[in-house]
Amino acid sequence: MVDNNKGGKFPFTFIIKIILLGMTIAFFFNTDTQDELTWWYQGIRGFYFFLVPSIIVSIIRFVIISFYNVRHAKKAVRGNFVLGINRVTAMLNAVFVIIALMIAFGIKPIEFLTSLTIVAMAIAVLFRDYITNMLSGLFIMFSEQLSVGDRIKVGDQKGRIVDITFANIELQNDEDDIVMIPNNLVFTNPMVNLSAHRSNLFAVKFELPLAINVSVDELEKDIRDTLRNHPNLASNNELDLEVIEIGKDFVRYKIELYAVSSSNKLHKSIENEILKYILSFKHRQTKSS
């Protein structure tokens, strides 16, 4: 996933836009008056009217994000503000593309929009749910309540936020499925941010093929012996191995553990140790069978 918190550098596309703008301006200076009615002249003119506002918006985006990063450089912040700025920038660029196409085809945008006032009102009524969903998405992006990476529970759905768009929040649940939660549901249903108070509890999941002849009790005992007196695990761990799914040729297990801290880095390190042991256990069982 792209890191939405990075905003201190102009992207490569911005440099390309500057170069194209220079070429477009040079074209206008070297074009005869008689060519102004040709279709290709109108196309380049429309392209010019896209580049100028798009570059201005990119500069404003760069200044805002740079100022935000400098202001919050010494404290941990949630990345929704930058995510919201990026989404708004993309939406404005889409509007600029539409206006540029109108100009390229000889349509005056202001007159066109004025003539479509009634139609626009009808469209607003028809797409009311999507518009409110989009506004809800903006509120979420610019709020401090939720952030990408948080674990939340909305209604019956629970998982980690993978992305926040104008339409929905993408959750990755415990089964690694991607669940789309409409933004409106966050405001109309009880929502619990499970990451607001970080927990020392974490889960490790793994699979073993059914061909490996091993009992759950035996595997649980081996893992317990391996993790006994682990310096980064709390002393109150019960180490109960749970079977969460039996497939056609595999068994999926889960074990919940308490670490000495809520550090995600520490949790990942312990999980990596356990998975390495599972791989070696699988290798030993395969050789002995």
PDB file of C-alpha atoms in Angstrom:
ATOM      1  CA  MET A   1       0.000   0.000   0.000  1.00  0.00           C
ATOM      2  CA  VAL A   2       1.145   3.517  -0.745  1.00  0.00           C
ATOM      3  CA  ASP A   3       2.212   5.521   2.265  1.00  0.00           C
ATOM      4  CA  ASN A   4      -0.150   8.467   2.318  1.00  0.00           C
ATOM      5  CA  ASN A   5       1.902  10.274   4.929  1.00  0.00           C
ATOM      6  CA  LYS A   6       4.703  11.106   2.569  1.00  0.00           C
ATOM      7  CA  GLY A   7       4.271  14.540   1.099  1.00  0.00           C
ATOM      8  CA  GLY A   8       7.656  16.219   1.334  1.00  0.00           C
ATOM      9  CA  LYS A   9       8.627  15.613  -2.297  1.00  0.00           C
ATOM     10  CA  PHE A  10       7.038  16.584  -5.571  1.00  0.00           C
ATOM     11  CA  PRO A  11       6.052  13.441  -7.482  1.00  0.00           C
ATOM     12  CA  PHE A  12       7.514  12.630 -10.873  1.00  0.00           C
ATOM     13  CA  THR A  13       4.139  13.374 -12.493  1.00  0.00           C
ATOM     14  CA  PHE A  14       4.384  16.990 -11.268  1.00  0.00           C
ATOM     15  CA  ILE A  15       7.692  17.445 -13.097  1.00  0.00           C
ATOM     16  CA  ILE A  16       6.128  15.985 -16.248  1.00  0.00           C
ATOM     17  CA  LYS A  17       3.226  18.441 -15.948  1.00  0.00           C
ATOM     18  CA  ILE A  18       5.659  21.388 -15.688  1.00  0.00           C
ATOM     19  CA  ILE A  19       7.501  20.242 -18.815  1.00  0.00           C
ATOM     20  CA  LEU A  20       4.245  19.749 -20.734  1.00  0.00           C
ATOM     21  CA  LEU A  21       3.001  23.165 -19.622  1.00  0.00           C
ATOM     22  CA  GLY A  22       6.176  24.790 -20.942  1.00  0.00           C
ATOM     23  CA  MET A  23       5.769  22.985 -24.259  1.00  0.00           C
ATOM     24  CA  THR A  24       2.104  24.036 -24.442  1.00  0.00           C
ATOM     25  CA  ILE A  25       2.926  27.704 -23.797  1.00  0.00           C
ATOM     26  CA  ALA A  26       5.673  27.583 -26.428  1.00  0.00           C
ATOM     27  CA  PHE A  27       3.155  26.094 -28.859  1.00  0.00           C
ATOM     28  CA  PHE A  28       0.738  28.988 -28.334  1.00  0.00           C
ATOM     29  CA  PHE A  29       3.479  31.555 -28.935  1.00  0.00           C
ATOM     30  CA  ASN A  30       4.350  29.921 -32.246  1.00  0.00           C
ATOM     31  CA  THR A  31       0.830  29.322 -33.559  1.00  0.00           C
ATOM     32  CA  ASP A  32      -0.783  31.407 -36.282  1.00  0.00           C
ATOM     33  CA  THR A  33      -4.182  33.006 -35.711  1.00  0.00           C
ATOM     34  CA  GLN A  34      -5.719  30.969 -38.536  1.00  0.00           C
ATOM     35  CA  ASP A  35      -4.906  27.739 -36.680  1.00  0.00           C
ATOM     36  CA  GLU A  36      -7.032  28.695 -33.679  1.00  0.00           C
ATOM     37  CA  LEU A  37     -10.160  27.183 -35.189  1.00  0.00           C
ATOM     38  CA  THR A  38      -8.648  23.758 -35.856  1.00  0.00           C
ATOM     39  CA  TRP A  39      -9.585  20.718 -33.732  1.00  0.00           C
ATOM     40  CA  TRP A  40      -6.025  20.019 -32.624  1.00  0.00           C
ATOM     41  CA  TYR A  41      -5.631  23.616 -31.415  1.00  0.00           C
ATOM     42  CA  GLN A  42      -8.784  23.235 -29.295  1.00  0.00           C
ATOM     43  CA  GLY A  43      -7.441  19.936 -27.930  1.00  0.00           C
ATOM     44  CA  ILE A  44      -4.151  21.518 -26.842  1.00  0.00           C
ATOM     45  CA  ARG A  45      -6.060  24.486 -25.395  1.00  0.00           C
ATOM     46  CA  GLY A  46      -8.158  22.080 -23.315  1.00  0.00           C
ATOM     47  CA  PHE A  47      -4.969  20.320 -22.194  1.00  0.00           C
ATOM     48  CA  TYR A  48      -3.555  23.701 -21.135  1.00  0.00           C
ATOM     49  CA  PHE A  49      -6.653  24.436 -19.032  1.00  0.00           C
ATOM     50  CA  PHE A  50      -6.113  21.098 -17.285  1.00  0.00           C
ATOM     51  CA  LEU A  51      -2.400  21.580 -16.602  1.00  0.00           C
ATOM     52  CA  VAL A  52      -2.590  25.043 -15.023  1.00  0.00           C
ATOM     53  CA  PRO A  53      -5.108  24.336 -12.223  1.00  0.00           C
ATOM     54  CA  SER A  54      -3.695  20.837 -11.706  1.00  0.00           C
ATOM     55  CA  ILE A  55      -0.194  22.236 -11.124  1.00  0.00           C
ATOM     56  CA  ILE A  56      -1.564  24.910  -8.775  1.00  0.00           C
ATOM     57  CA  VAL A  57      -3.424  22.262  -6.759  1.00  0.00           C
ATOM     58  CA  SER A  58      -0.275  20.120  -6.611  1.00  0.00           C
ATOM     59  CA  ILE A  59       1.728  23.053  -5.228  1.00  0.00           C
ATOM     60  CA  ILE A  60      -0.962  23.812  -2.645  1.00  0.00           C
ATOM     61  CA  ARG A  61      -1.039  20.124  -1.674  1.00  0.00           C
ATOM     62  CA  PHE A  62       2.752  20.086  -1.287  1.00  0.00           C
ATOM     63  CA  VAL A  63       2.738  23.206   0.910  1.00  0.00           C
ATOM     64  CA  ILE A  64      -0.102  21.965   3.137  1.00  0.00           C
ATOM     65  CA  ILE A  65       1.366  18.495   3.667  1.00  0.00           C
ATOM     66  CA  SER A  66       4.884  19.859   4.249  1.00  0.00           C
ATOM     67  CA  PHE A  67       3.557  22.315   6.829  1.00  0.00           C
ATOM     68  CA  TYR A  68       1.538  19.519   8.464  1.00  0.00           C
ATOM     69  CA  ASN A  69       4.561  17.199   8.639  1.00  0.00           C
ATOM     70  CA  VAL A  70       6.800  19.901  10.120  1.00  0.00           C
ATOM     71  CA  ARG A  71       4.171  20.842  12.687  1.00  0.00           C
ATOM     72  CA  HIS A  72       3.718  17.230  13.806  1.00  0.00           C
ATOM     73  CA  ALA A  73       7.314  16.054  13.347  1.00  0.00           C
ATOM     74  CA  LYS A  74       7.919  15.500  17.061  1.00  0.00           C
ATOM     75  CA  LYS A  75       4.767  13.597  17.948  1.00  0.00           C
ATOM     76  CA  ALA A  76       2.911  10.578  16.671  1.00  0.00           C
ATOM     77  CA  VAL A  77      -0.070  11.494  14.527  1.00  0.00           C
ATOM     78  CA  ARG A  78      -2.659   9.575  12.580  1.00  0.00           C
ATOM     79  CA  GLY A  79      -2.332   9.742   8.800  1.00  0.00           C
ATOM     80  CA  ASN A  80      -5.890  10.602   7.841  1.00  0.00           C
ATOM     81  CA  PHE A  81      -5.225  14.294   7.152  1.00  0.00           C
ATOM     82  CA  VAL A  82      -2.747  13.513   4.386  1.00  0.00           C
ATOM     83  CA  LEU A  83      -5.038  10.776   3.084  1.00  0.00           C
ATOM     84  CA  GLY A  84      -7.890  13.290   2.867  1.00  0.00           C
ATOM     85  CA  ILE A  85      -5.711  15.852   1.067  1.00  0.00           C
ATOM     86  CA  ASN A  86      -4.671  13.220  -1.485  1.00  0.00           C
ATOM     87  CA  ARG A  87      -8.279  12.164  -2.094  1.00  0.00           C
ATOM     88  CA  VAL A  88      -9.460  15.766  -2.552  1.00  0.00           C
ATOM     89  CA  THR A  89      -6.563  16.431  -4.939  1.00  0.00           C
ATOM     90  CA  ALA A  90      -7.535  13.385  -7.033  1.00  0.00           C
ATOM     91  CA  MET A  91     -11.166  14.528  -7.111  1.00  0.00           C
ATOM     92  CA  LEU A  92     -10.202  18.062  -8.232  1.00  0.00           C
ATOM     93  CA  ASN A  93      -7.981  16.633 -10.970  1.00  0.00           C
ATOM     94  CA  ALA A  94     -10.953  14.595 -12.211  1.00  0.00           C
ATOM     95  CA  VAL A  95     -13.022  17.808 -12.370  1.00  0.00           C
ATOM     96  CA  PHE A  96     -10.213  19.549 -14.274  1.00  0.00           C
ATOM     97  CA  VAL A  97     -10.149  16.699 -16.804  1.00  0.00           C
ATOM     98  CA  ILE A  98     -13.887  17.061 -17.428  1.00  0.00           C
ATOM     99  CA  ILE A  99     -13.565  20.850 -17.903  1.00  0.00           C
ATOM    100  CA  ALA A 100     -10.576  20.348 -20.218  1.00  0.00           C
ATOM    101  CA  LEU A 101     -12.581  17.921 -22.369  1.00  0.00           C
ATOM    102  CA  MET A 102     -15.408  20.450 -22.618  1.00  0.00           C
ATOM    103  CA  ILE A 103     -12.991  23.131 -23.791  1.00  0.00           C
ATOM    104  CA  ALA A 104     -11.368  20.730 -26.239  1.00  0.00           C
ATOM    105  CA  PHE A 105     -14.768  20.031 -27.830  1.00  0.00           C
ATOM    106  CA  GLY A 106     -15.660  23.720 -27.967  1.00  0.00           C
ATOM    107  CA  ILE A 107     -18.165  23.610 -25.081  1.00  0.00           C
ATOM    108  CA  LYS A 108     -18.200  26.536 -22.651  1.00  0.00           C
ATOM    109  CA  PRO A 109     -18.188  24.984 -19.152  1.00  0.00           C
ATOM    110  CA  ILE A 110     -20.140  27.802 -17.419  1.00  0.00           C
ATOM    111  CA  GLU A 111     -22.911  27.837 -20.013  1.00  0.00           C
ATOM    112  CA  PHE A 112     -23.030  24.051 -20.029  1.00  0.00           C
ATOM    113  CA  LEU A 113     -23.375  23.833 -16.240  1.00  0.00           C
ATOM    114  CA  THR A 114     -26.011  26.581 -16.215  1.00  0.00           C
ATOM    115  CA  SER A 115     -28.101  24.738 -18.777  1.00  0.00           C
ATOM    116  CA  LEU A 116     -27.862  21.552 -16.715  1.00  0.00           C
ATOM    117  CA  THR A 117     -28.984  23.064 -13.406  1.00  0.00           C
ATOM    118  CA  ILE A 118     -32.271  21.150 -13.323  1.00  0.00           C
ATOM    119  CA  VAL A 119     -30.598  17.960 -14.497  1.00  0.00           C
ATOM    120  CA  ALA A 120     -27.902  18.415 -11.866  1.00  0.00           C
ATOM    121  CA  MET A 121     -30.557  18.679  -9.149  1.00  0.00           C
ATOM    122  CA  ALA A 122     -32.155  15.467 -10.377  1.00  0.00           C
ATOM    123  CA  ILE A 123     -28.755  13.752 -10.404  1.00  0.00           C
ATOM    124  CA  ALA A 124     -28.124  14.971  -6.855  1.00  0.00           C
ATOM    125  CA  VAL A 125     -31.412  13.385  -5.724  1.00  0.00           C
ATOM    126  CA  LEU A 126     -30.680  10.111  -7.517  1.00  0.00           C
ATOM    127  CA  PHE A 127     -27.151   9.860  -6.160  1.00  0.00           C
ATOM    128  CA  ARG A 128     -27.985  11.242  -2.723  1.00  0.00           C
ATOM    129  CA  ASP A 129     -26.722   8.137  -0.911  1.00  0.00           C
ATOM    130  CA  TYR A 130     -23.414   8.187  -2.769  1.00  0.00           C
ATOM    131  CA  ILE A 131     -22.967  11.930  -2.119  1.00  0.00           C
ATOM    132  CA  THR A 132     -23.629  11.526   1.607  1.00  0.00           C
ATOM    133  CA  ASN A 133     -21.306   8.512   1.583  1.00  0.00           C
ATOM    134  CA  MET A 134     -18.603  10.649  -0.023  1.00  0.00           C
ATOM    135  CA  LEU A 135     -19.080  13.436   2.525  1.00  0.00           C
ATOM    136  CA  SER A 136     -18.921  10.872   5.322  1.00  0.00           C
ATOM    137  CA  GLY A 137     -15.665   9.602   3.828  1.00  0.00           C
ATOM    138  CA  LEU A 138     -14.237  13.124   3.902  1.00  0.00           C
ATOM    139  CA  PHE A 139     -15.245  13.552   7.541  1.00  0.00           C
ATOM    140  CA  ILE A 140     -13.512  10.272   8.394  1.00  0.00           C
ATOM    141  CA  MET A 141     -10.354  11.185   6.466  1.00  0.00           C
ATOM    142  CA  PHE A 142      -9.973  14.553   8.200  1.00  0.00           C
ATOM    143  CA  SER A 143     -10.933  13.277  11.642  1.00  0.00           C
ATOM    144  CA  GLU A 144      -8.723  11.785  14.345  1.00  0.00           C
ATOM    145  CA  GLN A 145     -11.177   9.009  15.182  1.00  0.00           C
ATOM    146  CA  LEU A 146     -10.011   6.453  12.629  1.00  0.00           C
ATOM    147  CA  SER A 147      -6.843   5.802  10.692  1.00  0.00           C
ATOM    148  CA  VAL A 148      -5.524   3.230   8.233  1.00  0.00           C
ATOM    149  CA  GLY A 149      -4.153   0.326  10.273  1.00  0.00           C
ATOM    150  CA  ASP A 150      -6.676   0.626  13.114  1.00  0.00           C
ATOM    151  CA  ARG A 151      -8.681  -2.400  14.175  1.00  0.00           C
ATOM    152  CA  ILE A 152     -12.362  -1.492  14.402  1.00  0.00           C
ATOM    153  CA  LYS A 153     -15.722  -3.144  14.900  1.00  0.00           C
ATOM    154  CA  VAL A 154     -18.752  -1.810  13.002  1.00  0.00           C
ATOM    155  CA  GLY A 155     -21.956  -3.748  13.615  1.00  0.00           C
ATOM    156  CA  ASP A 156     -21.087  -7.420  13.155  1.00  0.00           C
ATOM    157  CA  GLN A 157     -17.921  -6.715  11.145  1.00  0.00           C
ATOM    158  CA  LYS A 158     -14.504  -6.532  12.749  1.00  0.00           C
ATOM    159  CA  GLY A 159     -11.087  -6.100  11.162  1.00  0.00           C
ATOM    160  CA  ARG A 160      -8.142  -3.869  10.346  1.00  0.00           C
ATOM    161  CA  ILE A 161      -8.619  -0.793   8.135  1.00  0.00           C
ATOM    162  CA  VAL A 162      -6.760  -1.290   4.851  1.00  0.00           C
ATOM    163  CA  ASP A 163      -7.960   1.824   3.041  1.00  0.00           C
ATOM    164  CA  ILE A 164     -10.484   4.665   3.302  1.00  0.00           C
ATOM    165  CA  THR A 165     -12.134   5.855   0.087  1.00  0.00           C
ATOM    166  CA  PHE A 166     -14.987   8.205  -0.738  1.00  0.00           C
ATOM    167  CA  ALA A 167     -17.355   5.228  -0.949  1.00  0.00           C
ATOM    168  CA  ASN A 168     -16.336   2.899   1.862  1.00  0.00           C
ATOM    169  CA  ILE A 169     -13.862   1.694   4.448  1.00  0.00           C
ATOM    170  CA  GLU A 170     -11.974  -1.458   3.460  1.00  0.00           C
ATOM    171  CA  LEU A 171     -11.530  -3.880   6.342  1.00  0.00           C
ATOM    172  CA  GLN A 172      -9.364  -6.998   6.426  1.00  0.00           C
ATOM    173  CA  ASN A 173     -11.019  -9.394   8.851  1.00  0.00           C
ATOM    174  CA  ASP A 174      -9.512 -12.297  10.797  1.00  0.00           C
ATOM    175  CA  GLU A 175     -10.055 -14.634   7.824  1.00  0.00           C
ATOM    176  CA  ASP A 176      -8.053 -12.234   5.592  1.00  0.00           C
ATOM    177  CA  ASP A 177     -11.184 -11.363   3.601  1.00  0.00           C
ATOM    178  CA  ILE A 178     -11.648  -7.765   2.444  1.00  0.00           C
ATOM    179  CA  VAL A 179     -14.947  -6.340   3.693  1.00  0.00           C
ATOM    180  CA  MET A 180     -16.354  -3.083   2.297  1.00  0.00           C
ATOM    181  CA  ILE A 181     -18.113  -0.959   4.932  1.00  0.00           C
ATOM    182  CA  PRO A 182     -20.064   2.022   3.506  1.00  0.00           C
ATOM    183  CA  ASN A 183     -18.922   5.228   5.186  1.00  0.00           C
ATOM    184  CA  ASN A 184     -22.453   6.049   6.280  1.00  0.00           C
ATOM    185  CA  LEU A 185     -22.559   2.933   8.468  1.00  0.00           C
ATOM    186  CA  VAL A 186     -19.757   4.344  10.605  1.00  0.00           C
ATOM    187  CA  PHE A 187     -22.064   7.215  11.584  1.00  0.00           C
ATOM    188  CA  THR A 188     -25.317   5.244  11.840  1.00  0.00           C
ATOM    189  CA  ASN A 189     -24.029   2.149  13.686  1.00  0.00           C
ATOM    190  CA  PRO A 190     -22.113   1.656  16.936  1.00  0.00           C
ATOM    191  CA  MET A 191     -18.403   1.672  16.103  1.00  0.00           C
ATOM    192  CA  VAL A 192     -15.590   0.513  18.390  1.00  0.00           C
ATOM    193  CA  ASN A 193     -11.981   1.459  17.659  1.00  0.00           C
ATOM    194  CA  LEU A 194     -10.098  -1.519  19.082  1.00  0.00           C
ATOM    195  CA  SER A 195      -6.761   0.216  18.460  1.00  0.00           C
ATOM    196  CA  ALA A 196      -7.574   3.321  20.478  1.00  0.00           C
ATOM    197  CA  HIS A 197      -6.076   1.594  23.498  1.00  0.00           C
ATOM    198  CA  ARG A 198      -3.369  -0.681  22.196  1.00  0.00           C
ATOM    199  CA  SER A 199      -3.348  -4.141  23.719  1.00  0.00           C
ATOM    200  CA  ASN A 200      -0.567  -6.542  24.610  1.00  0.00           C
ATOM    201  CA  LEU A 201      -2.738  -9.328  23.198  1.00  0.00           C
ATOM    202  CA  PHE A 202      -2.004 -10.565  19.692  1.00  0.00           C
ATOM    203  CA  ALA A 203      -2.803 -13.672  17.642  1.00  0.00           C
ATOM    204  CA  VAL A 204      -0.625 -15.954  15.526  1.00  0.00           C
ATOM    205  CA  LYS A 205      -2.285 -17.956  12.735  1.00  0.00           C
ATOM    206  CA  PHE A 206      -0.806 -20.743  10.660  1.00  0.00           C
ATOM    207  CA  GLU A 207      -1.768 -23.767   8.580  1.00  0.00           C
ATOM    208  CA  LEU A 208      -0.514 -27.343   8.459  1.00  0.00           C
ATOM    209  CA  PRO A 209      -1.395 -29.978   5.843  1.00  0.00           C
ATOM    210  CA  LEU A 210      -3.695 -32.796   6.899  1.00  0.00           C
ATOM    211  CA  ALA A 211      -1.063 -35.236   5.691  1.00  0.00           C
ATOM    212  CA  ILE A 212       1.032 -34.432   8.771  1.00  0.00           C
ATOM    213  CA  ASN A 213      -0.015 -36.908  11.417  1.00  0.00           C
ATOM    214  CA  VAL A 214       0.078 -34.818  14.570  1.00  0.00           C
ATOM    215  CA  SER A 215      -2.490 -34.249  17.307  1.00  0.00           C
ATOM    216  CA  VAL A 216      -3.512 -30.804  18.502  1.00  0.00           C
ATOM    217  CA  ASP A 217      -2.361 -31.649  22.037  1.00  0.00           C
ATOM    218  CA  GLU A 218       1.075 -32.688  20.813  1.00  0.00           C
ATOM    219  CA  LEU A 219       1.515 -29.558  18.721  1.00  0.00           C
ATOM    220  CA  GLU A 220       0.259 -27.388  21.589  1.00  0.00           C
ATOM    221  CA  LYS A 221       2.742 -29.010  23.973  1.00  0.00           C
ATOM    222  CA  ASP A 222       5.642 -28.466  21.555  1.00  0.00           C
ATOM    223  CA  ILE A 223       4.755 -24.768  21.119  1.00  0.00           C
ATOM    224  CA  ARG A 224       4.338 -24.343  24.874  1.00  0.00           C
ATOM    225  CA  ASP A 225       7.762 -25.886  25.507  1.00  0.00           C
ATOM    226  CA  THR A 226       9.310 -23.653  22.848  1.00  0.00           C
ATOM    227  CA  LEU A 227       7.834 -20.444  24.263  1.00  0.00           C
ATOM    228  CA  ARG A 228       8.282 -21.248  27.942  1.00  0.00           C
ATOM    229  CA  ASN A 229      10.243 -18.493  29.713  1.00  0.00           C
ATOM    230  CA  HIS A 230      10.301 -16.370  26.567  1.00  0.00           C
ATOM    231  CA  PRO A 231      11.647 -12.937  27.640  1.00  0.00           C
ATOM    232  CA  ASN A 232       9.130 -10.992  25.517  1.00  0.00           C
ATOM    233  CA  LEU A 233       6.013 -12.883  26.604  1.00  0.00           C
ATOM    234  CA  ALA A 234       3.998 -12.166  29.729  1.00  0.00           C
ATOM    235  CA  SER A 235       3.930 -14.827  32.451  1.00  0.00           C
ATOM    236  CA  ASN A 236       0.127 -15.172  32.345  1.00  0.00           C
ATOM    237  CA  ASN A 237       0.000 -16.851  28.910  1.00  0.00           C
ATOM    238  CA  GLU A 238      -2.086 -20.032  28.816  1.00  0.00           C
ATOM    239  CA  LEU A 239      -0.954 -20.950  25.284  1.00  0.00           C
ATOM    240  CA  ASP A 240      -4.171 -22.635  24.166  1.00  0.00           C
ATOM    241  CA  LEU A 241      -3.978 -23.782  20.550  1.00  0.00           C
ATOM    242  CA  GLU A 242      -7.288 -23.363  18.723  1.00  0.00           C
ATOM    243  CA  VAL A 243      -8.418 -25.032  15.502  1.00  0.00           C
ATOM    244  CA  ILE A 244     -10.306 -22.366  13.539  1.00  0.00           C
ATOM    245  CA  GLU A 245     -10.818 -24.130  10.190  1.00  0.00           C
ATOM    246  CA  ILE A 246     -10.444 -27.562   8.613  1.00  0.00           C
ATOM    247  CA  GLY A 247     -10.108 -27.467   4.840  1.00  0.00           C
ATOM    248  CA  LYS A 248      -9.865 -30.129   2.182  1.00  0.00           C
ATOM    249  CA  ASP A 249      -6.161 -30.694   2.733  1.00  0.00           C
ATOM    250  CA  PHE A 250      -5.174 -28.340   5.560  1.00  0.00           C
ATOM    251  CA  VAL A 251      -5.914 -27.388   9.152  1.00  0.00           C
ATOM    252  CA  ARG A 252      -5.781 -23.743  10.227  1.00  0.00           C
ATOM    253  CA  TYR A 253      -4.716 -22.970  13.786  1.00  0.00           C
ATOM    254  CA  LYS A 254      -4.672 -19.881  15.975  1.00  0.00           C
ATOM    255  CA  ILE A 255      -2.909 -19.118  19.226  1.00  0.00           C
ATOM    256  CA  GLU A 256      -3.384 -15.955  21.284  1.00  0.00           C
ATOM    257  CA  LEU A 257      -0.511 -14.580  23.343  1.00  0.00           C
ATOM    258  CA  TYR A 258       0.221 -11.689  25.678  1.00  0.00           C
ATOM    259  CA  ALA A 259       3.473  -9.807  25.060  1.00  0.00           C
ATOM    260  CA  VAL A 260       5.277  -7.641  27.589  1.00  0.00           C
ATOM    261  CA  SER A 261       4.280  -4.525  25.611  1.00  0.00           C
ATOM    262  CA  SER A 262       1.828  -3.364  22.943  1.00  0.00           C
ATOM    263  CA  SER A 263       4.551  -2.756  20.348  1.00  0.00           C
ATOM    264  CA  ASN A 264       3.508  -4.036  16.915  1.00  0.00           C
ATOM    265  CA  LYS A 265       7.166  -4.549  16.072  1.00  0.00           C
ATOM    266  CA  LEU A 266       7.598  -6.820  19.102  1.00  0.00           C
ATOM    267  CA  HIS A 267       4.423  -8.744  18.224  1.00  0.00           C
ATOM    268  CA  LYS A 268       5.685  -9.312  14.679  1.00  0.00           C
ATOM    269  CA  SER A 269       9.044 -10.480  15.986  1.00  0.00           C
ATOM    270  CA  ILE A 270       7.455 -13.074  18.272  1.00  0.00           C
ATOM    271  CA  GLU A 271       5.084 -14.163  15.505  1.00  0.00           C
ATOM    272  CA  ASN A 272       8.069 -14.625  13.188  1.00  0.00           C
ATOM    273  CA  GLU A 273       9.793 -16.855  15.765  1.00  0.00           C
ATOM    274  CA  ILE A 274       6.692 -19.016  16.137  1.00  0.00           C
ATOM    275  CA  LEU A 275       6.208 -19.368  12.380  1.00  0.00           C
ATOM    276  CA  LYS A 276       9.863 -20.376  11.949  1.00  0.00           C
ATOM    277  CA  TYR A 277       9.351 -23.057  14.579  1.00  0.00           C
ATOM    278  CA  ILE A 278       6.179 -24.260  12.807  1.00  0.00           C
ATOM    279  CA  LEU A 279       8.144 -24.571   9.566  1.00  0.00           C
ATOM    280  CA  SER A 280      10.854 -26.619  11.264  1.00  0.00           C
ATOM    281  CA  PHE A 281       8.188 -28.733  12.996  1.00  0.00           C
ATOM    282  CA  LYS A 282       6.482 -29.345   9.647  1.00  0.00           C
ATOM    283  CA  HIS A 283       9.821 -30.318   8.096  1.00  0.00           C
ATOM    284  CA  ARG A 284      10.595 -32.800  10.905  1.00  0.00           C
ATOM    285  CA  GLN A 285       7.146 -34.376  10.693  1.00  0.00           C
ATOM    286  CA  THR A 286       7.387 -34.681   6.905  1.00  0.00           C
ATOM    287  CA  LYS A 287      10.767 -36.441   7.115  1.00  0.00           C
ATOM    288  CA  SER A 288       9.591 -38.868   9.798  1.00  0.00           C
ATOM    289  CA  SER A 289       6.398 -39.821   7.946  1.00  0.00           C
TER     290      SER A 289
END
